[in-house]
Tab-separated table of C-alpha atoms in Angstrom:
chain	number	residue	atom	x	y	z
A	1	UNK	CA	30.773	98.293	72.323
A	2	UNK	CA	30.467	99.576	75.845
A	3	UNK	CA	31.300	103.160	76.719
A	4	UNK	CA	34.346	102.060	78.620
A	5	UNK	CA	35.643	100.051	75.693
A	6	UNK	CA	35.020	102.958	73.367
A	7	UNK	CA	36.872	105.278	75.712
A	8	UNK	CA	39.854	102.932	75.939
A	9	UNK	CA	39.980	102.532	72.165
A	10	UNK	CA	39.854	106.350	71.752
A	11	UNK	CA	42.735	106.890	74.196
A	12	UNK	CA	44.868	104.314	72.441
A	13	UNK	CA	44.140	105.806	69.122
A	14	UNK	CA	45.161	109.354	70.467
A	15	UNK	CA	48.474	107.959	71.853
A	16	UNK	CA	51.538	108.217	69.566
A	17	UNK	CA	52.711	104.771	70.631
A	18	UNK	CA	49.585	103.353	72.276
A	19	UNK	CA	49.240	101.433	75.493
A	20	UNK	CA	50.764	98.290	74.065
A	21	UNK	CA	53.741	100.212	72.816
A	22	UNK	CA	54.513	101.531	76.372
A	23	UNK	CA	54.278	98.013	77.725
A	24	UNK	CA	56.681	96.863	74.922
A	25	UNK	CA	59.221	99.527	75.828
A	26	UNK	CA	59.087	98.603	79.490
A	27	UNK	CA	59.497	94.955	78.849
A	28	UNK	CA	62.391	95.680	76.453
A	29	UNK	CA	64.091	97.870	79.100
A	30	UNK	CA	63.712	95.115	81.659
A	31	UNK	CA	65.182	92.568	79.369
A	32	UNK	CA	68.198	94.718	78.550
A	33	UNK	CA	68.609	95.454	82.315
A	34	UNK	CA	68.726	91.857	83.221
A	35	UNK	CA	71.371	91.224	80.549
A	36	UNK	CA	73.444	94.058	81.909
A	37	UNK	CA	73.147	92.898	85.448
A	38	UNK	CA	74.323	89.413	84.486
A	39	UNK	CA	77.295	90.957	82.726
A	40	UNK	CA	77.938	93.091	85.847
A	41	UNK	CA	78.064	90.053	88.135
A	42	UNK	CA	80.322	88.290	85.551
A	43	UNK	CA	82.829	91.192	85.896
A	44	UNK	CA	82.153	92.466	82.413
A	45	UNK	CA	81.915	96.225	83.289
A	46	UNK	CA	81.868	97.626	79.701
A	47	UNK	CA	78.931	95.468	78.571
A	48	UNK	CA	77.040	96.166	81.784
A	49	UNK	CA	77.531	99.936	81.358
A	50	UNK	CA	76.378	99.827	77.740
A	51	UNK	CA	73.266	97.877	78.791
A	52	UNK	CA	72.388	100.174	81.725
A	53	UNK	CA	72.761	103.252	79.497
A	54	UNK	CA	70.562	101.645	76.877
A	55	UNK	CA	67.895	101.002	79.485
A	56	UNK	CA	68.022	104.579	80.683
A	57	UNK	CA	67.534	105.761	77.175
A	58	UNK	CA	64.309	103.732	77.049
A	59	UNK	CA	63.243	104.370	80.611
A	60	UNK	CA	65.232	107.261	82.263
A	61	UNK	CA	63.931	106.502	85.793
A	62	UNK	CA	64.654	102.790	85.833
A	63	UNK	CA	65.825	102.206	89.354
A	64	UNK	CA	67.711	98.932	88.777
A	65	UNK	CA	69.711	100.457	85.860
A	66	UNK	CA	70.486	103.591	87.877
A	67	UNK	CA	71.651	101.691	90.855
A	68	UNK	CA	73.685	99.428	88.572
A	69	UNK	CA	75.333	102.526	86.972
A	70	UNK	CA	76.129	104.068	90.436
A	71	UNK	CA	77.760	100.727	91.445
A	72	UNK	CA	79.903	100.820	88.306
A	73	UNK	CA	80.958	104.369	89.089
A	74	UNK	CA	81.852	103.200	92.630
A	75	UNK	CA	83.864	100.196	91.429
A	76	UNK	CA	85.684	102.658	89.068
A	77	UNK	CA	86.627	104.969	92.039
A	78	UNK	CA	84.186	107.561	90.704
A	79	UNK	CA	82.566	108.314	94.114
A	80	UNK	CA	80.901	111.725	93.485
A	81	UNK	CA	78.598	110.548	90.664
A	82	UNK	CA	77.863	107.341	92.452
A	83	UNK	CA	76.760	109.296	95.545
A	84	UNK	CA	74.663	111.629	93.468
A	85	UNK	CA	72.720	108.733	91.924
A	86	UNK	CA	72.118	106.969	95.294
A	87	UNK	CA	71.023	110.283	96.926
A	88	UNK	CA	68.448	110.731	94.275
A	89	UNK	CA	67.326	107.129	94.564
A	90	UNK	CA	66.907	107.396	98.384
A	91	UNK	CA	65.469	110.891	98.534
A	92	UNK	CA	61.753	109.788	98.481
A	93	UNK	CA	62.186	106.578	100.446
A	94	UNK	CA	60.482	106.817	103.980
A	95	UNK	CA	61.033	104.516	106.974
A	96	UNK	CA	57.903	102.616	106.124
A	97	UNK	CA	59.390	101.382	102.897
A	98	UNK	CA	60.512	98.104	104.344
A	99	UNK	CA	63.681	95.997	103.893
A	100	UNK	CA	63.362	95.916	100.110
A	101	UNK	CA	64.872	99.455	99.742
A	102	UNK	CA	67.386	99.223	102.558
A	103	UNK	CA	70.321	98.185	100.244
A	104	UNK	CA	70.109	101.701	98.564
A	105	UNK	CA	70.878	103.357	101.929
A	106	UNK	CA	73.613	100.765	102.576
A	107	UNK	CA	75.209	101.550	99.127
A	108	UNK	CA	74.951	105.285	99.789
A	109	UNK	CA	76.538	104.891	103.316
A	110	UNK	CA	79.311	102.793	101.946
A	111	UNK	CA	80.001	105.364	99.233
A	112	UNK	CA	80.166	108.202	101.786
A	113	UNK	CA	82.538	106.197	103.939
A	114	UNK	CA	84.855	105.587	101.088
A	115	UNK	CA	84.749	109.292	100.323
A	116	UNK	CA	85.675	110.176	103.834
A	117	UNK	CA	82.249	111.680	104.594
A	118	UNK	CA	81.781	109.757	107.911
A	119	UNK	CA	78.930	111.709	109.442
A	120	UNK	CA	76.839	111.440	106.222
A	121	UNK	CA	77.679	107.770	106.124
A	122	UNK	CA	76.403	107.267	109.652
A	123	UNK	CA	73.067	108.799	108.857
A	124	UNK	CA	72.516	106.675	105.662
A	125	UNK	CA	73.663	103.526	107.361
A	126	UNK	CA	71.371	104.108	110.378
A	127	UNK	CA	68.431	104.248	107.984
A	128	UNK	CA	69.542	101.108	106.287
A	129	UNK	CA	69.595	99.349	109.666
A	130	UNK	CA	66.178	100.670	110.590
A	131	UNK	CA	64.670	99.522	107.202
A	132	UNK	CA	66.332	96.081	107.390
A	133	UNK	CA	67.517	95.161	110.877
A	134	UNK	CA	68.402	91.642	109.683
A	135	UNK	CA	71.203	92.762	107.214
A	136	UNK	CA	74.575	92.230	108.799
A	137	UNK	CA	76.340	94.281	106.081
A	138	UNK	CA	74.523	97.465	107.126
A	139	UNK	CA	75.388	96.917	110.749
A	140	UNK	CA	79.032	96.167	109.980
A	141	UNK	CA	79.247	99.379	107.868
A	142	UNK	CA	77.564	101.418	110.572
A	143	UNK	CA	80.205	100.120	112.893
A	144	UNK	CA	82.949	101.280	110.599
A	145	UNK	CA	81.463	104.783	110.212
A	146	UNK	CA	81.162	105.059	114.011
A	147	UNK	CA	84.739	103.904	114.384
A	148	UNK	CA	85.860	106.598	111.944
A	149	UNK	CA	83.956	109.162	113.993
A	150	UNK	CA	85.848	108.073	117.109
A	151	UNK	CA	82.771	106.374	118.776
A	152	UNK	CA	84.697	103.124	119.529
A	153	UNK	CA	82.187	101.587	122.068
A	154	UNK	CA	79.216	101.967	119.753
A	155	UNK	CA	81.285	100.690	116.794
A	156	UNK	CA	82.106	97.530	118.709
A	157	UNK	CA	78.384	97.072	119.480
A	158	UNK	CA	77.506	97.456	115.860
A	159	UNK	CA	80.156	95.012	114.653
A	160	UNK	CA	78.924	92.481	117.428
A	161	UNK	CA	75.427	92.872	116.080
A	162	UNK	CA	76.580	92.089	112.534
A	163	UNK	CA	78.569	89.092	113.679
A	164	UNK	CA	75.522	87.783	115.630
A	165	UNK	CA	73.257	88.175	112.515
A	166	UNK	CA	75.692	86.187	110.500
A	167	UNK	CA	75.853	83.304	112.999
A	168	UNK	CA	72.271	83.104	114.199
A	169	UNK	CA	68.928	82.510	112.411
A	170	UNK	CA	66.514	85.059	113.834
A	171	UNK	CA	63.831	83.990	111.526
A	172	UNK	CA	63.666	80.642	113.333
A	173	UNK	CA	63.397	82.399	116.692
A	174	UNK	CA	60.694	84.575	115.147
A	175	UNK	CA	58.671	81.607	113.915
A	176	UNK	CA	59.055	79.933	117.323
A	177	UNK	CA	57.812	83.025	119.072
A	178	UNK	CA	54.605	82.772	117.014
A	179	UNK	CA	55.699	85.361	114.457
A	180	UNK	CA	55.168	88.360	116.813
A	181	UNK	CA	57.474	91.266	117.889
A	182	UNK	CA	56.832	94.571	119.298
A	183	UNK	CA	59.555	96.279	117.022
A	184	UNK	CA	57.694	97.060	113.759
A	185	UNK	CA	60.790	97.294	111.457
A	186	UNK	CA	62.064	94.032	112.763
A	187	UNK	CA	58.645	92.264	112.289
A	188	UNK	CA	58.505	93.755	108.665
A	189	UNK	CA	62.063	92.346	108.009
A	190	UNK	CA	61.283	89.009	109.507
A	191	UNK	CA	58.133	88.637	107.591
A	192	UNK	CA	59.698	89.473	104.283
A	193	UNK	CA	60.403	86.641	101.883
A	194	UNK	CA	63.761	84.998	102.153
A	195	UNK	CA	66.240	85.656	99.264
A	196	UNK	CA	65.363	83.708	96.114
A	197	UNK	CA	67.462	81.887	93.591
A	198	UNK	CA	67.622	84.888	91.311
A	199	UNK	CA	69.152	87.607	93.473
A	200	UNK	CA	68.284	91.229	93.146
A	201	UNK	CA	70.525	94.166	94.108
A	202	UNK	CA	69.811	93.664	97.844
A	203	UNK	CA	71.704	90.393	97.536
A	204	UNK	CA	74.870	92.033	96.105
A	205	UNK	CA	77.531	94.127	97.661
A	206	UNK	CA	80.802	95.854	96.738
A	207	UNK	CA	83.849	93.968	97.966
A	208	UNK	CA	87.049	95.825	98.532
A	209	UNK	CA	90.170	93.740	98.262
A	210	UNK	CA	93.445	94.211	100.214
A	211	UNK	CA	94.846	96.056	97.213
A	212	UNK	CA	92.036	98.395	97.226
A	213	UNK	CA	90.436	96.995	93.944
A	214	UNK	CA	86.604	96.770	94.070
A	215	UNK	CA	84.239	94.395	92.602
A	216	UNK	CA	80.501	93.517	92.702
A	217	UNK	CA	79.865	90.342	94.523
A	218	UNK	CA	76.712	88.261	95.080
A	219	UNK	CA	75.714	87.081	98.520
A	220	UNK	CA	75.711	83.209	98.472
A	221	UNK	CA	73.689	82.206	101.520
A	222	UNK	CA	74.295	78.503	101.009
A	223	UNK	CA	78.064	78.969	100.866
A	224	UNK	CA	78.070	81.167	103.936
A	225	UNK	CA	76.144	78.450	105.813
A	226	UNK	CA	78.641	75.736	104.737
A	227	UNK	CA	81.684	77.935	105.664
A	228	UNK	CA	80.178	79.143	109.035
A	229	UNK	CA	81.772	76.360	111.168
A	230	UNK	CA	85.192	77.052	109.763
A	231	UNK	CA	84.886	80.713	110.135
A	232	UNK	CA	83.910	80.349	113.719
A	233	UNK	CA	87.383	79.351	114.770
A	234	UNK	CA	89.027	82.371	116.207
A	235	UNK	CA	92.455	83.354	114.859
A	236	UNK	CA	95.032	84.125	117.621
A	237	UNK	CA	96.787	87.451	116.806
A	238	UNK	CA	100.126	88.676	118.117
A	239	UNK	CA	100.861	92.350	117.687
A	240	UNK	CA	104.653	93.049	117.573
A	241	UNK	CA	106.111	96.503	117.951
A	242	UNK	CA	108.625	96.961	115.207
A	243	UNK	CA	108.884	100.729	115.029
A	244	UNK	CA	109.813	101.646	118.639
A	245	UNK	CA	106.659	103.840	119.310
A	246	UNK	CA	105.901	103.258	122.968
A	247	UNK	CA	102.441	101.977	123.590
A	248	UNK	CA	101.403	101.621	119.964
A	249	UNK	CA	101.039	97.809	120.016
A	250	UNK	CA	98.842	97.993	123.212
A	251	UNK	CA	96.749	100.855	121.854
A	252	UNK	CA	96.036	98.974	118.589
A	253	UNK	CA	95.264	95.786	120.533
A	254	UNK	CA	92.364	97.655	122.188
A	255	UNK	CA	90.886	98.692	118.835
A	256	UNK	CA	90.977	95.264	117.018
A	257	UNK	CA	87.319	94.500	116.820
A	258	UNK	CA	87.414	92.191	113.661
A	259	UNK	CA	85.108	89.228	114.022
A	260	UNK	CA	86.981	85.880	114.244
A	261	UNK	CA	90.433	87.600	115.447
A	262	UNK	CA	91.507	87.745	119.097
A	263	UNK	CA	94.655	89.499	120.318
A	264	UNK	CA	96.492	87.018	122.578
A	265	UNK	CA	100.044	88.320	122.706
A	266	UNK	CA	102.119	91.642	122.630
A	267	UNK	CA	105.772	91.638	121.849
A	268	UNK	CA	108.694	93.699	120.613
A	269	UNK	CA	110.944	93.421	117.560
A	270	UNK	CA	114.622	93.348	118.266
A	271	UNK	CA	116.103	96.699	117.122
A	272	UNK	CA	112.772	98.326	116.099
A	273	UNK	CA	113.954	98.625	112.519
A	274	UNK	CA	110.873	97.382	110.613
A	275	UNK	CA	110.230	99.880	107.850
A	276	UNK	CA	106.950	98.557	106.582
A	277	UNK	CA	104.059	96.989	108.468
A	278	UNK	CA	103.408	93.393	107.674
A	279	UNK	CA	101.114	90.577	108.705
A	280	UNK	CA	102.513	87.060	108.965
A	281	UNK	CA	99.874	84.390	108.746
A	282	UNK	CA	99.215	80.692	108.555
A	283	UNK	CA	97.637	79.476	105.310
A	284	UNK	CA	94.390	78.381	107.118
A	285	UNK	CA	93.938	81.902	108.330
A	286	UNK	CA	94.636	83.760	105.084
A	287	UNK	CA	91.117	85.336	104.938
A	288	UNK	CA	91.484	86.751	108.526
A	289	UNK	CA	94.829	88.221	107.523
A	290	UNK	CA	93.343	89.921	104.400
A	291	UNK	CA	90.543	91.351	106.407
A	292	UNK	CA	92.938	92.859	109.009
A	293	UNK	CA	95.198	94.175	106.309
A	294	UNK	CA	92.285	95.894	104.656
A	295	UNK	CA	91.464	97.657	107.869
A	296	UNK	CA	95.007	98.773	108.359
A	297	UNK	CA	95.778	100.121	104.925
A	298	UNK	CA	99.024	99.503	103.085
A	299	UNK	CA	100.172	96.343	104.738
A	300	UNK	CA	102.384	93.545	103.385
A	301	UNK	CA	101.073	89.935	103.716
A	302	UNK	CA	103.582	87.103	104.272
A	303	UNK	CA	102.570	83.365	104.594
A	304	UNK	CA	104.537	81.463	107.221
A	305	UNK	CA	104.676	77.794	108.292
A	306	UNK	CA	102.259	76.687	111.063
A	307	UNK	CA	103.617	75.976	114.519
A	308	UNK	CA	103.885	79.353	116.252
A	309	UNK	CA	101.762	79.977	119.367
A	310	UNK	CA	99.679	82.399	117.210
A	311	UNK	CA	97.907	82.133	113.858
A	312	UNK	CA	98.627	85.766	112.895
A	313	UNK	CA	101.401	88.223	113.684
A	314	UNK	CA	100.974	91.877	113.038
A	315	UNK	CA	104.436	93.497	112.841
A	316	UNK	CA	104.201	97.267	113.227
A	317	UNK	CA	106.530	99.305	110.984
A	318	UNK	CA	107.642	102.835	110.769
A	319	UNK	CA	105.169	103.566	107.990
A	320	UNK	CA	102.374	102.978	110.525
A	321	UNK	CA	104.003	105.363	113.022
A	322	UNK	CA	103.596	108.203	110.596
A	323	UNK	CA	99.805	107.957	110.298
A	324	UNK	CA	98.793	106.470	113.611
A	325	UNK	CA	96.786	103.303	114.537
A	326	UNK	CA	93.399	104.089	113.323
A	327	UNK	CA	91.650	101.049	111.729
A	328	UNK	CA	90.450	101.916	108.280
A	329	UNK	CA	87.610	100.585	106.146
A	330	UNK	CA	89.988	100.065	103.331
A	331	UNK	CA	93.571	100.976	102.218
A	332	UNK	CA	93.998	104.593	101.342
A	333	UNK	CA	94.647	105.512	97.625
A	334	UNK	CA	98.229	105.324	96.739
A	335	UNK	CA	100.322	107.765	94.723
A	336	UNK	CA	100.027	105.433	91.851
A	337	UNK	CA	96.319	106.234	91.718
A	338	UNK	CA	97.254	109.702	90.391
A	339	UNK	CA	94.242	110.041	88.034
A	340	UNK	CA	92.140	108.712	90.880
A	341	UNK	CA	91.255	105.174	90.127
A	342	UNK	CA	88.358	106.271	92.288
A	343	UNK	CA	86.478	104.224	94.796
A	344	UNK	CA	87.185	102.678	98.104
């Protein structure tokens, strides 16, 4: 035997498990992790949690399992432990890490947003955008953070950037230009491989419904491409003052920056006696109505027959008069959330 072979044999003999045993543990942890992630995406949180915890018993630093556990915390409205995990995962990531790690900063930023820590969210989301300038989710969330900080003009700019990335193929432009750009992070992101059939965490996101419930969803690029022409149609929105607060409808109209929605009409409700804010919508614009309701908070949705000069009608109620016209990232927790169903 050569000296190197003898040395390797001696080291393996001295190890309690041996080199092969360590590899086996790593492979076992990865197998369990993949099972847990599949359960997570299938909306089976108990099975996913058990799998992630099993992985971490085998390999305490496993990044996929830690991120998965943080996401489960977030979906369960347990923001503090979710933020703690994501802060640890991002602590050692530099700006040269490339687009593959950007999703961790986006997750951290979204958790900060949901926890009302808007300045911290801005910082994390700016890093997410720098690492992966092609990710519309990070730009959208950064716009939401800036809006919450009162920086309306910059927020609109970020939201427009997100909309442009959803609607335009920058990779094709990059290829047409000979694959060159003077912006290093952009070049790194453009040169990165496109998402594959088996998505990793960077192709998943936490979706917050109108009712405040959260779930992990997978980005389906093919579906987005198929639905792009339909989503490009702009929904015409009327804002109707139903609470009698002078100037509220106009003030809110200046803040509506939701992609695919355009304010075309302002009006008044006779008697100004609307107690609860509602959105009336045509069936073909239900998604736009839900997005707008999510931004406003506790808002009733009511489907109406088509035929009006607008596709959506936002009727402002007295409940909105009590907390102003700020657009939210999601509905605030209700009193029924007593024990804190915790997450955005």
